[in-house]
Short mmCIF file of C-alpha atoms in Angstrom, two decimals:
data_model
loop_
_atom_site.label_atom_id
_atom_site.label_comp_id
_atom_site.label_asym_id
_atom_site.label_seq_id
_atom_site.Cartn_x
_atom_site.Cartn_y
_atom_site.Cartn_z
CA MET A 1 15.43 38.34 20.75
CA ALA A 2 13.93 38.45 17.26
CA LYS A 3 11.09 36.11 16.43
CA ARG A 4 11.77 33.10 14.27
CA ARG A 5 10.95 33.72 10.64
CA PRO A 6 7.80 32.12 9.22
CA LEU A 7 8.59 28.94 7.32
CA LYS A 8 7.76 28.58 3.62
CA SER A 9 6.12 25.53 2.05
CA LEU A 10 5.54 24.47 -1.56
CA PHE A 11 3.11 21.82 -2.82
CA LEU A 12 3.55 20.32 -6.29
CA GLY A 13 0.78 18.09 -7.57
CA ASP A 14 -2.57 17.67 -9.25
CA SER A 15 -6.27 17.58 -8.33
CA PHE A 16 -5.57 15.74 -5.07
CA THR A 17 -3.35 18.64 -4.02
CA VAL A 18 -5.65 21.47 -5.02
CA GLY A 19 -8.73 19.73 -3.58
CA THR A 20 -10.86 19.28 -6.69
CA GLY A 21 -14.42 18.29 -5.85
CA LEU A 22 -14.55 19.73 -2.33
CA GLY A 23 -17.11 22.32 -3.34
CA LYS A 24 -17.45 26.06 -3.02
CA GLY A 25 -16.42 27.40 0.36
CA LEU A 26 -14.63 24.18 1.34
CA GLU A 27 -11.29 24.91 -0.33
CA ARG A 28 -9.55 25.12 3.05
CA GLN A 29 -10.29 21.43 3.56
CA ALA A 30 -7.74 20.56 0.86
CA PHE A 31 -4.77 18.57 2.10
CA PRO A 32 -2.12 21.36 2.06
CA PHE A 33 -4.22 23.66 4.25
CA GLN A 34 -5.14 20.90 6.69
CA LEU A 35 -1.45 20.00 6.98
CA MET A 36 -0.60 23.63 7.72
CA GLU A 37 -3.18 23.62 10.51
CA ARG A 38 -1.62 20.50 12.03
CA LEU A 39 1.80 22.14 11.98
CA ARG A 40 0.53 25.39 13.48
CA GLU A 41 -1.00 23.38 16.32
CA VAL A 42 2.54 22.44 17.37
CA GLU A 43 3.57 26.10 17.34
CA LEU A 44 5.40 26.21 14.03
CA ARG A 45 5.23 29.60 12.32
CA LEU A 46 4.21 29.12 8.70
CA ARG A 47 3.45 31.31 5.75
CA LYS A 48 0.50 30.57 3.47
CA PRO A 49 1.48 27.54 1.34
CA LYS A 50 2.37 27.96 -2.32
CA LEU A 51 0.63 25.52 -4.68
CA TYR A 52 1.44 24.48 -8.22
CA ALA A 53 -1.37 22.02 -8.83
CA VAL A 54 -4.09 21.74 -11.49
CA ASP A 55 -6.85 19.19 -11.97
CA GLY A 56 -5.77 16.64 -14.59
CA HIS A 57 -2.09 17.48 -14.55
CA THR A 58 0.43 14.77 -15.41
CA THR A 59 4.14 14.91 -14.65
CA THR A 60 4.76 16.54 -18.04
CA HIS A 61 2.03 19.13 -17.41
CA LEU A 62 3.54 20.01 -14.05
CA LEU A 63 7.02 20.35 -15.53
CA GLY A 64 5.61 22.67 -18.18
CA ALA A 65 3.81 24.76 -15.57
CA LEU A 66 7.03 25.11 -13.57
CA ASP A 67 8.96 26.09 -16.70
CA THR A 68 6.46 28.93 -17.13
CA ALA A 69 6.01 30.05 -13.52
CA GLU A 70 9.44 29.16 -12.11
CA PRO A 71 11.82 29.00 -15.11
CA GLN A 72 14.84 29.15 -12.81
CA SER A 73 13.86 25.68 -11.54
CA ASN A 74 14.77 24.19 -14.93
CA PRO A 75 18.41 23.02 -14.92
CA GLU A 76 18.67 24.11 -18.57
CA ASP A 77 17.67 27.70 -17.77
CA PRO A 78 20.66 30.10 -17.72
CA ASN A 79 19.34 31.58 -14.45
CA HIS A 80 18.91 28.18 -12.81
CA ARG A 81 19.24 28.51 -9.04
CA LYS A 82 18.03 26.88 -5.85
CA GLY A 83 14.83 27.98 -4.14
CA ASP A 84 14.18 29.11 -0.59
CA TYR A 85 11.39 26.78 0.56
CA ASP A 86 11.65 25.03 3.92
CA LEU A 87 9.27 22.21 2.97
CA VAL A 88 8.35 20.84 -0.47
CA VAL A 89 5.64 18.20 -0.90
CA LEU A 90 5.42 16.34 -4.23
CA SER A 91 2.30 14.32 -5.11
CA ILE A 92 1.87 13.44 -8.78
CA GLY A 93 1.20 10.49 -11.05
CA VAL A 94 -2.43 9.38 -11.00
CA ASN A 95 -3.17 11.26 -14.22
CA ASP A 96 -0.14 9.72 -15.93
CA PHE A 97 -1.72 6.34 -15.25
CA PHE A 98 -5.25 7.54 -15.99
CA ARG A 99 -4.20 8.80 -19.43
CA GLY A 100 -2.36 5.61 -20.29
CA MET A 101 1.26 6.73 -19.93
CA SER A 102 3.87 4.02 -19.43
CA VAL A 103 5.74 3.40 -16.19
CA GLU A 104 8.94 4.39 -17.98
CA HIS A 105 7.41 7.71 -19.06
CA TYR A 106 6.28 8.42 -15.51
CA LYS A 107 9.58 7.41 -13.96
CA HIS A 108 11.59 9.68 -16.27
CA HIS A 109 9.49 12.78 -15.59
CA PHE A 110 9.03 12.02 -11.89
CA ARG A 111 12.82 11.94 -11.52
CA GLU A 112 13.09 15.42 -13.04
CA LEU A 113 10.31 16.74 -10.81
CA LEU A 114 11.95 15.29 -7.71
CA ARG A 115 15.26 16.93 -8.59
CA ARG A 116 13.45 20.23 -9.00
CA ALA A 117 11.68 19.73 -5.68
CA ILE A 118 15.06 19.28 -3.99
CA ARG A 119 16.32 22.38 -5.75
CA PHE A 120 13.30 24.32 -4.49
CA ALA A 121 14.13 23.09 -0.97
CA LYS A 122 17.55 24.76 -0.90
CA ASP A 123 19.18 21.58 -2.22
CA ASP A 124 18.30 19.81 1.04
CA ARG A 125 16.71 16.41 0.38
CA SER A 126 15.45 16.11 3.95
CA ARG A 127 13.04 19.00 3.33
CA VAL A 128 11.24 17.11 0.54
CA VAL A 129 8.28 14.79 1.14
CA VAL A 130 6.85 12.58 -1.61
CA LEU A 131 3.32 11.20 -1.30
CA SER A 132 2.41 7.95 -3.01
CA ILE A 133 -0.29 7.88 -5.67
CA PRO A 134 -3.56 7.22 -3.81
CA ALA A 135 -5.65 4.14 -4.55
CA TRP A 136 -7.91 5.46 -7.28
CA ASP A 137 -8.97 1.82 -7.77
CA ALA A 138 -10.93 2.01 -4.50
CA SER A 139 -13.00 5.03 -5.59
CA PRO A 140 -16.68 4.94 -6.66
CA SER A 141 -15.64 5.94 -10.19
CA VAL A 142 -13.84 2.61 -10.60
CA HIS A 143 -15.91 0.41 -8.33
CA GLY A 144 -19.01 0.64 -10.54
CA LYS A 145 -19.61 0.28 -14.28
CA GLY A 146 -19.78 4.06 -14.55
CA GLY A 147 -16.05 4.29 -13.99
CA LEU A 148 -15.36 2.16 -17.06
CA LYS A 149 -17.55 4.30 -19.32
CA PHE A 150 -16.20 7.54 -17.89
CA ARG A 151 -12.60 6.62 -18.53
CA GLN A 152 -13.27 5.18 -21.99
CA GLY A 153 -15.14 8.29 -23.03
CA LYS A 154 -12.64 10.79 -21.71
CA TYR A 155 -9.39 9.86 -23.47
CA ALA A 156 -8.74 8.32 -26.89
CA LEU A 157 -5.44 6.96 -25.60
CA VAL A 158 -7.28 5.01 -22.91
CA ARG A 159 -9.59 3.42 -25.51
CA GLN A 160 -6.58 2.52 -27.61
CA ARG A 161 -4.74 0.95 -24.69
CA MET A 162 -7.78 -1.21 -23.87
CA ARG A 163 -8.37 -2.45 -27.42
CA SER A 164 -4.92 -2.87 -28.92
CA ILE A 165 -1.29 -3.68 -28.27
CA GLY A 166 1.77 -2.18 -29.92
CA VAL A 167 3.92 -4.12 -32.36
CA ALA A 168 7.09 -2.62 -33.81
CA ILE A 169 7.37 -2.51 -37.60
CA ARG A 170 10.54 -4.58 -37.43
CA ASN A 171 8.49 -7.43 -35.94
CA LEU A 172 6.10 -7.60 -38.92
CA ARG A 173 6.59 -9.95 -41.84
CA ILE A 174 4.21 -9.19 -44.73
CA SER A 175 3.48 -11.49 -47.64
CA SER A 176 0.90 -11.14 -50.40
CA ARG A 177 -1.86 -12.60 -48.24
CA THR A 178 -0.76 -12.67 -44.61
CA VAL A 179 0.93 -10.64 -41.91
CA THR A 180 3.11 -12.52 -39.46
CA VAL A 181 4.29 -11.11 -36.15
CA SER A 182 7.80 -12.25 -35.33
CA LYS A 183 7.61 -11.58 -31.62
CA ASN A 184 8.00 -13.73 -28.53
CA ALA A 185 4.64 -15.37 -27.79
CA HIS A 186 4.99 -14.82 -24.05
CA THR A 187 5.56 -11.11 -24.63
CA VAL A 188 2.43 -10.85 -26.79
CA GLN A 189 0.36 -12.76 -24.24
CA ARG A 190 1.60 -10.48 -21.47
CA GLN A 191 0.66 -7.40 -23.50
CA ILE A 192 -2.82 -8.76 -24.23
CA LYS A 193 -3.33 -9.56 -20.55
CA ALA A 194 -2.26 -6.03 -19.59
CA ALA A 195 -4.64 -4.49 -22.13
CA ARG A 196 -7.57 -6.53 -20.83
CA ALA A 197 -6.76 -5.61 -17.23
CA TYR A 198 -6.17 -1.97 -18.00
CA ASN A 199 -9.59 -0.77 -16.87
CA ARG A 200 -10.52 -3.45 -14.39
CA GLN A 201 -10.33 -2.67 -10.70
CA THR A 202 -7.58 -5.21 -10.07
CA GLY A 203 -5.65 -4.01 -13.11
CA ILE A 204 -5.89 -0.39 -12.02
CA ALA A 205 -4.67 -1.33 -8.54
CA ALA A 206 -1.71 -3.21 -10.02
CA GLY A 207 -0.93 -0.28 -12.32
CA ILE A 208 -0.93 2.25 -9.49
CA ASP A 209 1.28 -0.04 -7.43
CA SER A 210 3.76 -0.29 -10.30
CA PHE A 211 3.91 3.51 -10.62
CA ASN A 212 4.52 3.81 -6.89
CA ARG A 213 7.31 1.23 -7.05
CA ALA A 214 8.92 3.26 -9.81
CA ALA A 215 8.74 6.42 -7.68
CA ARG A 216 10.26 4.67 -4.67
CA GLY A 217 13.06 3.39 -6.88
CA VAL A 218 13.85 6.93 -8.05
CA ILE A 219 13.84 8.15 -4.44
CA ARG A 220 16.28 5.41 -3.40
CA GLU A 221 18.60 6.31 -6.28
CA ILE A 222 18.60 10.01 -5.41
CA ASN A 223 18.98 9.38 -1.68
CA LYS A 224 22.16 7.38 -2.38
CA GLU A 225 23.77 10.29 -4.21
CA PRO A 226 26.39 12.31 -2.27
CA SER A 227 24.96 15.46 -0.71
CA LYS A 228 26.79 18.45 0.71
CA ARG A 229 23.75 19.72 2.59
CA ASN A 230 22.35 16.76 4.48
CA ARG A 231 22.89 13.02 4.82
CA GLU A 232 19.18 12.48 5.34
CA GLY A 233 17.12 11.73 2.27
CA VAL A 234 13.78 12.47 0.68
CA GLN A 235 10.90 11.20 2.81
CA TYR A 236 8.19 8.97 1.31
CA VAL A 237 4.70 8.71 2.80
CA ASP A 238 2.54 5.80 1.66
CA LEU A 239 -1.04 6.99 1.26
CA THR A 240 -2.02 4.12 -1.04
CA LYS A 241 -2.66 1.63 1.74
CA MET A 242 -4.78 4.17 3.62
CA THR A 243 -6.86 5.12 0.61
CA ARG A 244 -7.32 1.50 -0.45
CA GLN A 245 -8.24 -0.03 2.90
CA GLU A 246 -9.83 2.78 4.89
CA ALA A 247 -11.85 4.12 1.95
CA THR A 248 -14.01 1.01 1.78
CA VAL A 249 -16.73 -0.30 4.07
CA ASN A 250 -18.02 -3.85 3.57
CA GLY A 251 -16.25 -4.00 0.22
CA ALA A 252 -17.73 -0.79 -1.17
CA PRO A 253 -16.34 2.78 -1.17
CA ASP A 254 -17.28 4.86 1.88
CA PRO A 255 -19.19 7.89 0.46
CA ASN A 256 -18.11 10.03 3.43
CA LEU A 257 -14.51 9.90 2.22
CA PHE A 258 -15.19 10.92 -1.38
CA ALA A 259 -16.33 14.04 -3.19
CA LYS A 260 -19.61 13.98 -5.11
CA ASP A 261 -17.81 13.24 -8.38
CA GLY A 262 -16.78 9.81 -7.07
CA ILE A 263 -13.16 10.36 -8.11
CA HIS A 264 -11.70 12.84 -5.66
CA TYR A 265 -11.73 12.89 -1.88
CA SER A 266 -13.63 14.70 0.83
CA GLY A 267 -12.15 16.89 3.53
CA LEU A 268 -12.44 13.94 5.92
CA MET A 269 -10.02 11.89 3.83
CA TYR A 270 -7.61 14.82 3.50
CA GLU A 271 -7.70 15.11 7.28
CA GLY A 272 -6.25 11.61 7.39
CA TRP A 273 -3.58 12.62 4.89
CA ALA A 274 -2.60 15.57 7.07
CA ASP A 275 -2.30 13.28 10.09
CA ALA A 276 -0.12 10.85 8.12
CA VAL A 277 2.25 13.54 6.81
CA SER A 278 2.44 15.89 9.81
CA GLY A 279 5.04 13.86 11.72
CA VAL A 280 7.48 13.78 8.81
CA ALA A 281 6.90 17.47 8.07
CA GLN A 282 7.36 18.43 11.73
CA LYS A 283 10.70 16.65 11.87
CA ALA A 284 12.03 18.57 8.88
CA LEU A 285 10.64 21.94 9.92
CA ARG A 286 11.63 21.73 13.59
CA LYS A 287 15.21 20.99 12.56
CA ILE A 288 15.19 24.05 10.30
CA SER A 289 13.53 26.21 12.93
CA ALA A 290 16.04 25.10 15.59
CA ASN A 291 19.01 25.75 13.31
CA SER A 292 17.65 29.18 12.44
CA ALA A 293 17.14 30.03 16.11
CA GLY A 294 20.66 28.87 16.92
CA ARG A 295 22.15 31.11 14.27
CA LYS A 296 20.18 34.07 15.61
CA ILE A 297 21.44 33.44 19.15
CA VAL A 298 25.03 33.38 17.92
CA ALA A 299 24.46 36.54 15.91
CA GLU A 300 23.00 38.30 18.94
CA TYR A 301 25.95 37.36 21.14
CA VAL A 302 28.35 38.56 18.49
CA ARG A 303 26.44 41.81 18.14
CA ARG A 304 26.66 42.39 21.87
CA GLY A 305 30.35 41.59 21.87
CA ARG A 306 29.99 38.64 24.20
CA ALA A 307 31.74 35.29 23.93
CA LEU A 308 29.81 32.08 24.15
#
């Protein structure tokens, strides 16, 4: 009997996917490769994983990269078609928050990425795994004063978000000497509070949580849609709790779990990610592998002219 075909996997993400900060010679400690090792340990045959992930990428960056490298994944492309991946892992969003994008902006582009991920996975939602945005708020880059200066100095949009709030022109009333804002006072107070909290540890934690809630909402919406392929839906793995609670010791970040840059993670943390995701990935891949084996058995009986 022919061997089962090697299974294909695709990882869509950012620096946490590609393993930024691990250091030269340690690239195999990145999460995708550690997950592949976990799956091979349970005798799943896997090809080398395909990665579309770049340090600093937002949802819009990733969509642009896919438009260039995989134009057929864009629903507007005339050659739009489904992919042939057995497992697709999507992990994106921390840079949307880092750069000051709104929750609405993230939600809109995350929805498009998730639909593309499903398309890559042969239109089978059960083959797609979404990872939550990790708790960047628990990293050394946020825990100390250095994190504040780093973020302020890196992006003009971040500085703007911390120092100002937006007021629509229609809400301004200008006289010869004064400018009056005709806007609900509670709304203005809420915006000021958000701006002040934008680069505080508690504010960052709340922001990441709001992005993750938005992603879960999109997943629920898509999982409720009728599907011809599979009744099971996209799987969601919460890494935020792990990276927020287990990354700290006595209230301070555990240096063993972070890269030297204080932003990204070490191979030890990615080992925990692989453990957290392997069960969900095994379930999807074993089902595919079993179905594939069953089809081959039927084909072999037919070829031999025997009835089952």
